Coordinates of C-alpha atoms in Angstrom, one line a residue:
Chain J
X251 CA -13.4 109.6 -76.9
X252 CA -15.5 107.9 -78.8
X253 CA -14.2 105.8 -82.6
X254 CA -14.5 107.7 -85.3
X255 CA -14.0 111.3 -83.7
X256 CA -10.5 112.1 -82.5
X257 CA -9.0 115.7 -82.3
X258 CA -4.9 116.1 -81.6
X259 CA -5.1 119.6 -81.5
X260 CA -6.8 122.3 -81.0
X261 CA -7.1 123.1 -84.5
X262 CA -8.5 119.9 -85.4
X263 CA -11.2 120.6 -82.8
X264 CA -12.6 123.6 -84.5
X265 CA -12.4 122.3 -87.8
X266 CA -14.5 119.6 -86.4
X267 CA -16.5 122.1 -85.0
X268 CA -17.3 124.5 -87.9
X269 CA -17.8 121.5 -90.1
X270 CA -20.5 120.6 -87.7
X271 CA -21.7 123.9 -87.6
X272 CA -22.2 124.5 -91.2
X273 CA -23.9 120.7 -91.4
X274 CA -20.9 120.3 -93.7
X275 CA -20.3 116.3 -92.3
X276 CA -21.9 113.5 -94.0
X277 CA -24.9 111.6 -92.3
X278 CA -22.3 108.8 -90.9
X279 CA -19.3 111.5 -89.5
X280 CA -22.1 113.5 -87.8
X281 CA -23.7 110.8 -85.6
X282 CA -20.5 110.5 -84.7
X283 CA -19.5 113.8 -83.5
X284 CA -23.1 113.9 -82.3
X285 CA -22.3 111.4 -79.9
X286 CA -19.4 112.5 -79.0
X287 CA -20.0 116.6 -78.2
X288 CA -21.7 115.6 -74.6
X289 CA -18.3 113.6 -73.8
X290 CA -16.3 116.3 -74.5
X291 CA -16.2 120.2 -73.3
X292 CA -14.0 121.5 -75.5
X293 CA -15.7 120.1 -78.3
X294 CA -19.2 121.5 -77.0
X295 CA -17.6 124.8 -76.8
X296 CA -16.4 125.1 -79.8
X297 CA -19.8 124.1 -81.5
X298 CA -21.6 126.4 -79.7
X299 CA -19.0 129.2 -80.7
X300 CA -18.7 128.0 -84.6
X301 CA -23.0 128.0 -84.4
X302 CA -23.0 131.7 -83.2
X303 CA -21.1 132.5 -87.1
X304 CA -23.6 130.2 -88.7
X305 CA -26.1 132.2 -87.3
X306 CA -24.9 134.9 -89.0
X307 CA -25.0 133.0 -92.5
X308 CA -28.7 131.9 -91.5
X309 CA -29.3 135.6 -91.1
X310 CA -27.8 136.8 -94.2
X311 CA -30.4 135.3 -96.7
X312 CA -33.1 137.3 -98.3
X313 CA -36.4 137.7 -95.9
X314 CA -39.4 136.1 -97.2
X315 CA -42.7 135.6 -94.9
X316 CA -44.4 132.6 -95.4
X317 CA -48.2 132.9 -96.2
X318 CA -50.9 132.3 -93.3
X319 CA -51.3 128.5 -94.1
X320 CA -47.6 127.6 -92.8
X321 CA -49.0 129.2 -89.4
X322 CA -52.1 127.1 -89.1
X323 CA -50.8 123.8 -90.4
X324 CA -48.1 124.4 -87.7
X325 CA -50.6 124.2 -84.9
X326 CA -52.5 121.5 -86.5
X327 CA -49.5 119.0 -86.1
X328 CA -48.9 120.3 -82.4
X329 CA -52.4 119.6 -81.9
X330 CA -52.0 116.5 -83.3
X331 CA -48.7 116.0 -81.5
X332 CA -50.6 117.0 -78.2
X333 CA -53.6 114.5 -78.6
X334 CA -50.5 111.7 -79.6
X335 CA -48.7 111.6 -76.8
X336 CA -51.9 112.3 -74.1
X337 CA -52.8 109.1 -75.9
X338 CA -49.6 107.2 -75.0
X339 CA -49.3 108.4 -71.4
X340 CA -52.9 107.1 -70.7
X341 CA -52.9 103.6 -70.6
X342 CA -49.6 103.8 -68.8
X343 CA -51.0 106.1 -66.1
X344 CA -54.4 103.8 -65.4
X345 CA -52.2 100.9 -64.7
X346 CA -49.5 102.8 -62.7
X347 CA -52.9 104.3 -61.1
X348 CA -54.2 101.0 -60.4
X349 CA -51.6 99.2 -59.0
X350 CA -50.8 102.3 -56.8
X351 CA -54.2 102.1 -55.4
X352 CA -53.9 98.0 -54.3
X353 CA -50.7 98.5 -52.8
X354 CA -51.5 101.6 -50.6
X355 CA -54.9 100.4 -49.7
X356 CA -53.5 97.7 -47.3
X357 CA -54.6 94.8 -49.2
X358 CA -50.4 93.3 -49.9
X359 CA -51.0 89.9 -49.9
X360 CA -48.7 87.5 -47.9
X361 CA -49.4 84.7 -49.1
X362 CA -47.2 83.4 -52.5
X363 CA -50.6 82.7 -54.6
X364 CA -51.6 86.3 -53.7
X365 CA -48.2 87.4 -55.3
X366 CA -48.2 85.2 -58.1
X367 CA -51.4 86.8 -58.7
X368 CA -50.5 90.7 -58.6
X369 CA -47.2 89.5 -60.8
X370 CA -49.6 87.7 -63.5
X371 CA -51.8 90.7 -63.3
X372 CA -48.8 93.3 -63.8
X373 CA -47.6 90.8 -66.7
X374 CA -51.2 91.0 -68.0
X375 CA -51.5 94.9 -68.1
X376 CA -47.9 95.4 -69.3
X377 CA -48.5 93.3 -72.2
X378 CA -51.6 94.8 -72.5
X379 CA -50.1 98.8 -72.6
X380 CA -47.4 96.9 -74.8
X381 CA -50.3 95.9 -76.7
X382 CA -51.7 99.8 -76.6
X383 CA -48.8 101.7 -77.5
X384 CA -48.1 99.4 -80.8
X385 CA -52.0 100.3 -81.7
X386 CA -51.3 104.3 -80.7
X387 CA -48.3 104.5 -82.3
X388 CA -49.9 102.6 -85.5
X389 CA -52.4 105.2 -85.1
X390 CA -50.3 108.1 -85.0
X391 CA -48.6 106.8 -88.2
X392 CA -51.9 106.5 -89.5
X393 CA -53.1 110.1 -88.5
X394 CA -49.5 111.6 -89.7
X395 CA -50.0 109.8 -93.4
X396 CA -53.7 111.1 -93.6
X397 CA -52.7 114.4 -92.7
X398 CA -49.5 114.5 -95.4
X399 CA -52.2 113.2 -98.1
X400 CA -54.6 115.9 -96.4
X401 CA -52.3 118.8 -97.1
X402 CA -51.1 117.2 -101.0
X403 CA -55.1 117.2 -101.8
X404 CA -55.6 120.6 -100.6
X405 CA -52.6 121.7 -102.5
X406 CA -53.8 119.7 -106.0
X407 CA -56.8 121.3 -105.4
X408 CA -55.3 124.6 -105.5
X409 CA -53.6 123.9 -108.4
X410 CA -56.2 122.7 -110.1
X411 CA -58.1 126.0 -109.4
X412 CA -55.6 127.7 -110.5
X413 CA -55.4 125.9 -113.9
X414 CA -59.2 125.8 -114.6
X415 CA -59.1 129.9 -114.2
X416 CA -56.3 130.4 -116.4
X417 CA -58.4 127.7 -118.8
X418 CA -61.1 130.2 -118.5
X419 CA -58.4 133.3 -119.5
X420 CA -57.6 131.2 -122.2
X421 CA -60.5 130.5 -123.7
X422 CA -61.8 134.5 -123.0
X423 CA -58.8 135.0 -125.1
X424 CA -59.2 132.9 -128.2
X425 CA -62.9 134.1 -128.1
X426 CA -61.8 137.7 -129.0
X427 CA -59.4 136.5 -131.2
X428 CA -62.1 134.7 -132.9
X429 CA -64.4 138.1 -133.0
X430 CA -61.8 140.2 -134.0
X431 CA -60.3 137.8 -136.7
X432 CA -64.2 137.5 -137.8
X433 CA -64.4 141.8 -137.7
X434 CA -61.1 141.8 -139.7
X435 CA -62.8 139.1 -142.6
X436 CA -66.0 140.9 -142.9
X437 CA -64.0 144.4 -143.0
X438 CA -61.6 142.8 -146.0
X439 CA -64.9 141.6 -147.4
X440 CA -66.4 144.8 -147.6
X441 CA -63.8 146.9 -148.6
X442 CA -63.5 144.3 -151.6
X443 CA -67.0 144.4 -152.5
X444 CA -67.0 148.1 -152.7
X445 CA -64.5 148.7 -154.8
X446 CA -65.9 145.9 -157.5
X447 CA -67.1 147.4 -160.7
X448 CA -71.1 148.6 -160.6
X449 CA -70.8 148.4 -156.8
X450 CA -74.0 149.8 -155.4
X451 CA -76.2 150.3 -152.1
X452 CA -79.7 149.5 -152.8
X453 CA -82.0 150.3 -149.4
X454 CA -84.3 148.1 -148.6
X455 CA -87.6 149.7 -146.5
X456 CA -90.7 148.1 -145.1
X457 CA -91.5 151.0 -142.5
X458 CA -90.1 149.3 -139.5
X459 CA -87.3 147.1 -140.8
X460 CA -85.0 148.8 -143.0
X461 CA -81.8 147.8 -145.1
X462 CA -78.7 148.3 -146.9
X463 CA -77.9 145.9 -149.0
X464 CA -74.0 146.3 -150.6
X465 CA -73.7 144.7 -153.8
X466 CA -71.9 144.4 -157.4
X467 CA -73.3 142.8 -160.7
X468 CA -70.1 140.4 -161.1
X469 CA -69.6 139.5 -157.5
X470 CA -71.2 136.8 -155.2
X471 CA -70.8 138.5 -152.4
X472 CA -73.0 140.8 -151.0
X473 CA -73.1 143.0 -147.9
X474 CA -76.2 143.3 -145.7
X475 CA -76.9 145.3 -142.6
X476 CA -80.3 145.2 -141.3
X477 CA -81.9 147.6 -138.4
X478 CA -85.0 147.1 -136.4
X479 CA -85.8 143.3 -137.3
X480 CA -88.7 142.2 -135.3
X481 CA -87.3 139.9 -131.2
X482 CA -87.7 136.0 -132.8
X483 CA -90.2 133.7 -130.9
X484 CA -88.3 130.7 -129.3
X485 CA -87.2 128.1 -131.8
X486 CA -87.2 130.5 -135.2
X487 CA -84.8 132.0 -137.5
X488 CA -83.9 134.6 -139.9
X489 CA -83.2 132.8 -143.6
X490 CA -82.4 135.2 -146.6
X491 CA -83.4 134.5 -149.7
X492 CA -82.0 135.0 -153.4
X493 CA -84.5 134.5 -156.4
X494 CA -82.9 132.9 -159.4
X495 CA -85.8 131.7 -162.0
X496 CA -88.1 131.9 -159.9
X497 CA -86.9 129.7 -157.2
X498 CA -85.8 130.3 -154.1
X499 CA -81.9 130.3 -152.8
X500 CA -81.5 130.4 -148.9
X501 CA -78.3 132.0 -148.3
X502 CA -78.3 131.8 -144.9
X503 CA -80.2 131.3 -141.6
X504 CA -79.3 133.5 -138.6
X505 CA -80.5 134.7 -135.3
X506 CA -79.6 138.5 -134.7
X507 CA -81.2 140.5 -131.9
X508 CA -82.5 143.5 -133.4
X509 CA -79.7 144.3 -135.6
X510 CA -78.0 142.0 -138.2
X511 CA -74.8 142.1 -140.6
X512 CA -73.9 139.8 -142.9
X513 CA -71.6 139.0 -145.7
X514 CA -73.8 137.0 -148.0
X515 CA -72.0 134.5 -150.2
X516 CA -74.5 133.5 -153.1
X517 CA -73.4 130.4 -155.1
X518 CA -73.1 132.6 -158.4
X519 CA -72.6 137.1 -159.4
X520 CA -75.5 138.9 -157.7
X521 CA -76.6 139.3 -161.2
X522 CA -77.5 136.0 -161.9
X523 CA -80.3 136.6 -158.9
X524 CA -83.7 138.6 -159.8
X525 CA -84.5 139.5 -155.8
X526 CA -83.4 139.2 -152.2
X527 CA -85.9 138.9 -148.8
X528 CA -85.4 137.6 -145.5
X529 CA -88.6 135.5 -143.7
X530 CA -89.2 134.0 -140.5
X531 CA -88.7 130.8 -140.7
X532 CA -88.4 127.5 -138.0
X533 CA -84.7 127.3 -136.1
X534 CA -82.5 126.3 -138.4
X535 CA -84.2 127.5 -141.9
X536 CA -86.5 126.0 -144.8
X537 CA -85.6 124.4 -147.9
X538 CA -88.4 127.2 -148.7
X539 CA -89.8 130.8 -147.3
X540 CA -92.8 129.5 -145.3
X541 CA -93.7 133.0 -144.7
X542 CA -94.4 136.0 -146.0
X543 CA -91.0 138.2 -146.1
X544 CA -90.4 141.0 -143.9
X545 CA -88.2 142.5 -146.5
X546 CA -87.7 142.4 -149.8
X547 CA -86.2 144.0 -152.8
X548 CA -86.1 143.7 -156.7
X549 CA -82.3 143.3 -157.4
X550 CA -82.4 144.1 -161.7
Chain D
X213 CA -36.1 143.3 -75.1
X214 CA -38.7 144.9 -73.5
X215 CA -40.4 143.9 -70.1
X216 CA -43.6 143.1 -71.6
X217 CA -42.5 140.6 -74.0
X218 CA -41.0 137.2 -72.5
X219 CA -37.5 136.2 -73.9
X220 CA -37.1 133.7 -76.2
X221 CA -35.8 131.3 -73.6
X222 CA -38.6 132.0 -71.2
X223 CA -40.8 130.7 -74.0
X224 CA -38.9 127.5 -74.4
X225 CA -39.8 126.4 -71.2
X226 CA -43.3 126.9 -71.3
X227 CA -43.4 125.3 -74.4
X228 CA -41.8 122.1 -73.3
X229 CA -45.0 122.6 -70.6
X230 CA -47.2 121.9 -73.2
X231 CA -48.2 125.4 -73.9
X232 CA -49.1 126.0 -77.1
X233 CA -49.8 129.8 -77.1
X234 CA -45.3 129.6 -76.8
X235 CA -45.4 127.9 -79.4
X236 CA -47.4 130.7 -81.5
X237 CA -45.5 133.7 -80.1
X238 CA -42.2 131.8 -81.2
X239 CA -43.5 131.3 -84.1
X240 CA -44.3 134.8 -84.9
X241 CA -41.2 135.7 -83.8
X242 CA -39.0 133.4 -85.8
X243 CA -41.1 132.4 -88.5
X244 CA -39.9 134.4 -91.0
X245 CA -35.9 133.7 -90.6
X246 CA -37.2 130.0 -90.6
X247 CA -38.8 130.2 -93.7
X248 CA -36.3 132.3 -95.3
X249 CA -33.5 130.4 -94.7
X250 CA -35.1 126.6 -95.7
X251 CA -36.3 128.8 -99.6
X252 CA -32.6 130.0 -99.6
X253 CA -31.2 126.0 -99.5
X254 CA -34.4 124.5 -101.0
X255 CA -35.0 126.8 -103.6
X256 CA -38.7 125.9 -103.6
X257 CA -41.6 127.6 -101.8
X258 CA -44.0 124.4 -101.0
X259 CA -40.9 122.5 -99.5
X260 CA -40.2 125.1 -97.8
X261 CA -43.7 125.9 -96.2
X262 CA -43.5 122.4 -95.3
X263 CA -39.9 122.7 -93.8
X264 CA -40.7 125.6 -91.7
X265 CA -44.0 123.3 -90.4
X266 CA -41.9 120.4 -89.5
X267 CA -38.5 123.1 -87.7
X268 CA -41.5 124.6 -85.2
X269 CA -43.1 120.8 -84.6
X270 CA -39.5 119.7 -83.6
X271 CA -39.4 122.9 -81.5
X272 CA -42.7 121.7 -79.7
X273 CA -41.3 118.1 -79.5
X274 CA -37.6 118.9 -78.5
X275 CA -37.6 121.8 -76.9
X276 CA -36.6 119.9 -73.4
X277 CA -33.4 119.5 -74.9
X278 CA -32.9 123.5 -75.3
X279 CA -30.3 124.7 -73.1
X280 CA -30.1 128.5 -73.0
X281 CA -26.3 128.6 -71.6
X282 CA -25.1 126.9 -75.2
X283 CA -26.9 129.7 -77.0
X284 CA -29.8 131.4 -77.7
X285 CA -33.1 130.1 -79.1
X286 CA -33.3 131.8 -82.3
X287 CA -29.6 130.2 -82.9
X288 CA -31.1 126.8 -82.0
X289 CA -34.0 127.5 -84.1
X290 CA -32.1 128.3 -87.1
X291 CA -29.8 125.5 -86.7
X292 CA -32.7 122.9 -86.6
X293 CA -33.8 124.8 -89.5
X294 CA -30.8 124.7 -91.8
X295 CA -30.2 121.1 -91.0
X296 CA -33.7 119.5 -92.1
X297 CA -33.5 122.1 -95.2
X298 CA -29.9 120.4 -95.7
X299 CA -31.3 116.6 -95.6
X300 CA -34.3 117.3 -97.6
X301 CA -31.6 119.1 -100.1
X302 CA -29.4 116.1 -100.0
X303 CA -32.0 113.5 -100.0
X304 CA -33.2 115.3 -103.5
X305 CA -30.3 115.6 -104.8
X306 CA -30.0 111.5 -104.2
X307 CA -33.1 111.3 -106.4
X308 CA -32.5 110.4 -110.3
X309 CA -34.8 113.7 -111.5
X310 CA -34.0 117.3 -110.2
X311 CA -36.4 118.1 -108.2
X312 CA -35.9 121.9 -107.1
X313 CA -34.9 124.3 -109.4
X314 CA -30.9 125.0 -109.9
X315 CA -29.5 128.2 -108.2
X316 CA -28.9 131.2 -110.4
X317 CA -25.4 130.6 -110.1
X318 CA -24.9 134.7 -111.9
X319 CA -26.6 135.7 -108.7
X320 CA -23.9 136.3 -105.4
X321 CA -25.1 134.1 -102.8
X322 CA -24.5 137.3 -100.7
X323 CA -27.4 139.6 -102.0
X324 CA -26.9 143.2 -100.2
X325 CA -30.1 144.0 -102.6
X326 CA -32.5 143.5 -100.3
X327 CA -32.6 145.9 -97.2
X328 CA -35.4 144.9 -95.1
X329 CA -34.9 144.2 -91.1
X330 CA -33.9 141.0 -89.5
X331 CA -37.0 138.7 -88.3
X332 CA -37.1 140.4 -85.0
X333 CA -35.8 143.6 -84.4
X334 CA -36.7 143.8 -80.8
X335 CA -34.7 140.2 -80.5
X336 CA -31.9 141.2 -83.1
X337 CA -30.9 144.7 -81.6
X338 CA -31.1 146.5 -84.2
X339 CA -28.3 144.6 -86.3
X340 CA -29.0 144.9 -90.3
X341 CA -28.6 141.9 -92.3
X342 CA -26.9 144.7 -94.4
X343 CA -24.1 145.0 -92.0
X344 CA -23.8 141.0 -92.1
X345 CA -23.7 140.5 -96.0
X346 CA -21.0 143.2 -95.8
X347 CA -18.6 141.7 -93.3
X348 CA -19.5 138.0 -96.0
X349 CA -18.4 139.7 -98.5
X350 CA -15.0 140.7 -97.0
X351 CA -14.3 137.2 -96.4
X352 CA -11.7 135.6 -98.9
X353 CA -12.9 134.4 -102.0
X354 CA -11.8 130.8 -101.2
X355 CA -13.7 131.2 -97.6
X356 CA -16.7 132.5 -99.1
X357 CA -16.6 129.5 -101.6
X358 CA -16.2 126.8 -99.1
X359 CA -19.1 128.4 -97.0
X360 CA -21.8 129.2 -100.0
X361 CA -21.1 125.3 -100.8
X362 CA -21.5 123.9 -97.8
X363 CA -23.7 126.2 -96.1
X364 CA -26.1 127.1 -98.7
X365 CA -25.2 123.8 -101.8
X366 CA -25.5 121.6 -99.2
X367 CA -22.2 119.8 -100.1
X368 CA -20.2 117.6 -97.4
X369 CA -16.5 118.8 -97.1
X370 CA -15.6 115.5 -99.1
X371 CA -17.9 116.8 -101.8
X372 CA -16.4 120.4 -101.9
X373 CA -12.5 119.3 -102.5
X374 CA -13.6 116.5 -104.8
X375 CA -15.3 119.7 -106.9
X376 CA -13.2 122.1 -106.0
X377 CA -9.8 119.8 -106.4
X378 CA -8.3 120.8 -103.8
X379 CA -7.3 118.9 -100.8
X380 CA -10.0 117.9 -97.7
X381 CA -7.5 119.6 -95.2
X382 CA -7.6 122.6 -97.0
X383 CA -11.2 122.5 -97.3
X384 CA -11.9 122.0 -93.6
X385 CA -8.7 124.9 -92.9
X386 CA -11.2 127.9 -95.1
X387 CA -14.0 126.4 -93.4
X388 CA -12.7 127.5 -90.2
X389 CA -11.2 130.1 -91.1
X390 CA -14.1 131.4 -92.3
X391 CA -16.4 131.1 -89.2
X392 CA -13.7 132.5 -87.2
X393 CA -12.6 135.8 -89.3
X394 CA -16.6 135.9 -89.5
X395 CA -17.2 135.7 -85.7
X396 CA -14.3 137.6 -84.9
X397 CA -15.4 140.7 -86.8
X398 CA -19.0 140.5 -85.5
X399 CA -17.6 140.3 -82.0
X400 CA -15.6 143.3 -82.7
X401 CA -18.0 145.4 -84.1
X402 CA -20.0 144.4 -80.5
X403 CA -22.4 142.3 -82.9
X404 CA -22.3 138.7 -80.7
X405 CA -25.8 137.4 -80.9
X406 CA -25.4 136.7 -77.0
X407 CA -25.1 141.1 -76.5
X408 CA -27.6 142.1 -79.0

């Protein structure tokens, strides 16, 4: 029996036995026992007995399959296993091959120098497939490290896919938040403007664009929902315009398509103002209406 | 199993032959329990995937030391499996940072919830893990302990008592016990993996 593993009774055995069984033994007290089970029948059939109940336990668990990928990696490290150790066996086998030849083709050498010469020539290849299997098995290190880095990049880069499409939920998200938060303002805004004192809807028609415009004497905000405005040419812009004095007040540049509403916020009571219009105007707006308005409307 | 299928044990041998289409029909087989039993210690699906790679490339590597009169395969199998899962458990565990995810310790190790077959039927004989969790759960609390610890914690028998305060020889005693009340039923309900 081997130090470290002794057993006076039966008993002790198979409490050696179903500790091993269970991997219950620490790294140290299993190399032990591992060492000492093909010494010792009694011991080997108690494992074996004490393994069929831990087969049980192994069965007892939940069943999960694992996905496809397990599968194919699997076969990739055989294959790579395979190509390993075909690698090793090769140098090995040419000089066993070689050597095999010389000796059965008749040419054994009698002479010492002949000897001396196959011995330095079996030295040479030894150290030579010595030489080999340090380079294969550096290589199979090699090929086992780029294959463990393979499969970590392949799984960052499904992680990374996986966070760049919830990124996109996200930001789907927060963009109808944004809408409806902006649906919710103009709504308040509205409702606010219309019960104001003097509110009023004055239509605005030119015979293709028409309007509604919401307003109140004593409130500088105004409501404006336009139908049938004119497609823009690339790189203009609707600007609508309040007259105060006769000058010009843009109160904002926008770029509907077709139909527009907007919560106007002049910088004084609509009453202050003598008309409203909307022109066409470069991208981004004027200082001034550049052209003639599409729209327009005395407001007093 | 039927005549069409090779055994288990058949397999074995033409793997250690360097036949890798063995290798895939074992894996088909067993891949499941494999995989099943390394998520129930690990507690982590990616270490997992990558245990249950590394059980069938010893399988390829080491199945010349297989001996089918010391047990079946998918006992071997299963064993290879439960004993990398423990080492990668411990070996975490040695780490400063928790790495997997604790156990849901209100959750019986023992989970009669889920009813689905064993990995291979056709292998398995028709025995239900159902019928197993049962004849677990009859064991003695203190068994049951000692075995979800060890078995499924991943603790040493040193470990257990030193949690558990109790003394090692006790601890190694329910151990025991354990395996045996839990073979001895099995056998006597004609549920030895050797007959099914």
């Amino acid at each position: 029996m081997e130090v470290g593993v002794r057993h006076e009774s039966r008993r002790e055995l198979e409490e050696l036995a179903a500790a091993y069984a269970i991997d219950a033994m620490d790294a140290v007290e299993r190399q032990a026992y591992d060492a000492h089970i093909p010494t010792c029948p009694d011991c080997q059939q108690a494992v074996d007995e004490m393994c069929e109940a831990a087969l049980m336990l192994a069965l007892s668990v939940e069943q999960a399959d694992p996905p496809a990928r397990v599968k194919s990696g699997m076969l990739r490290m055989v294959q790579a296993a395979q190509t390993r150790s075909a690698r090793r066996r090769s140098p090995l086998q040419g000089m066993r091959s070689s050597l095999r030849s010389h000796f059965l083709g008749g040419r054994t050498l009698a002479l010492a120098s002949g000897f001396a010469i196959v011995l330095l020539l079996i030295a040479a290849a030894g150290a030579l497939a010595w030489q080999q299997s340090q380079m294969s098995e550096l290589r199979d290190q090699l090929a086992t490290q780029q294959s463990m880095v393979a499969q970590q990049k392949t799984r960052l880069d499904q992680q990374d896919a996986t966070l760049a499409t919830q990124a996109t939920q996200i930001e789907r998200q927060a963009t109808t938040m944004r809408t409806l938060t902006s649906q919710v303002r103009t709504k308040q805004a509205v409702d606010k403007l219309v019960s104001s004192p003097g509110a009023a809807v004055a239509t605005l028609d030119s015979g293709r664009v028409t309007a509604h415009l919401v307003s109140a004497p004593n409130n500088a905000k105004a409501y404006l929902v336009v139908n049938g405005l004119p497609r823009l040419a690339a790189g203009r812009d609707y600007q609508v315009w309040l007259m105060r004095d006769q000058k010009p007040v843009s109160v904002g540049v926008f770029h509907p398509m077709g139909n527009g509403r907007w919560v106007l916020n002049a910088p004084a009571p609509l009453k202050a103002f003598s008309w409203i219009g909307i022109t066409d105007e470069p991208r981004g707006g004027s200082p001034a209406p550049t052209t003639k308005p599409l729209l327009g409307t005395d407001l007093q | 199993m039927n005549g069409l299928q090779p055994a288990d044990e058949d397999l074995v041998v033409l793997v250690t032959r360097g036949d890798d289409s063995a290798i895939t029909l074992l894996y088909d087989r067993h891949a499941r329990a494999v995989y099943s039993l390394t998520l129930k210690v690990v507690h982590n699906k990616e270490v997992a995937e990558e245990l249950t790679q590394e059980v069938f490339l010893r399988v390829w590597q080491q199945a010349s030391t297989y001996h089918r009169d010391r047990g079946r395969f998918i006992s071997w199998v299963l064993g290879i499996a439960h004993h990398i899962a423990i080492d990668e458990l411990r070996r975490r565990k040695s780490r400063p940072q928790q790495v997997y995810a604790q156990p849901d310790d209100s959750r019986p190790m023992f989970d009669v919830a889920d009813q689905s077959p064993l990995p291979d039927e056709m292998v398995m004989g028709g025995l239900r893990r159902e019928r197993i969790v049962e004849v677990l759960a009859e064991l003695p609390r203190n068994q049951r302990e000692v075995i979800e610890l060890s078995y499924f914690g991943g603790l040493t028998q040193s470990e257990i008592a030193e949690r558990t305060h109790e003394p090692l020889g006790t601890i190694k005693t329910r151990t025991r016990l354990a395996l045996q009340r839990l073979r001895g039923k099995l056998t006597e309900e004609g549920e030895r993996p050797e007959n099914l």
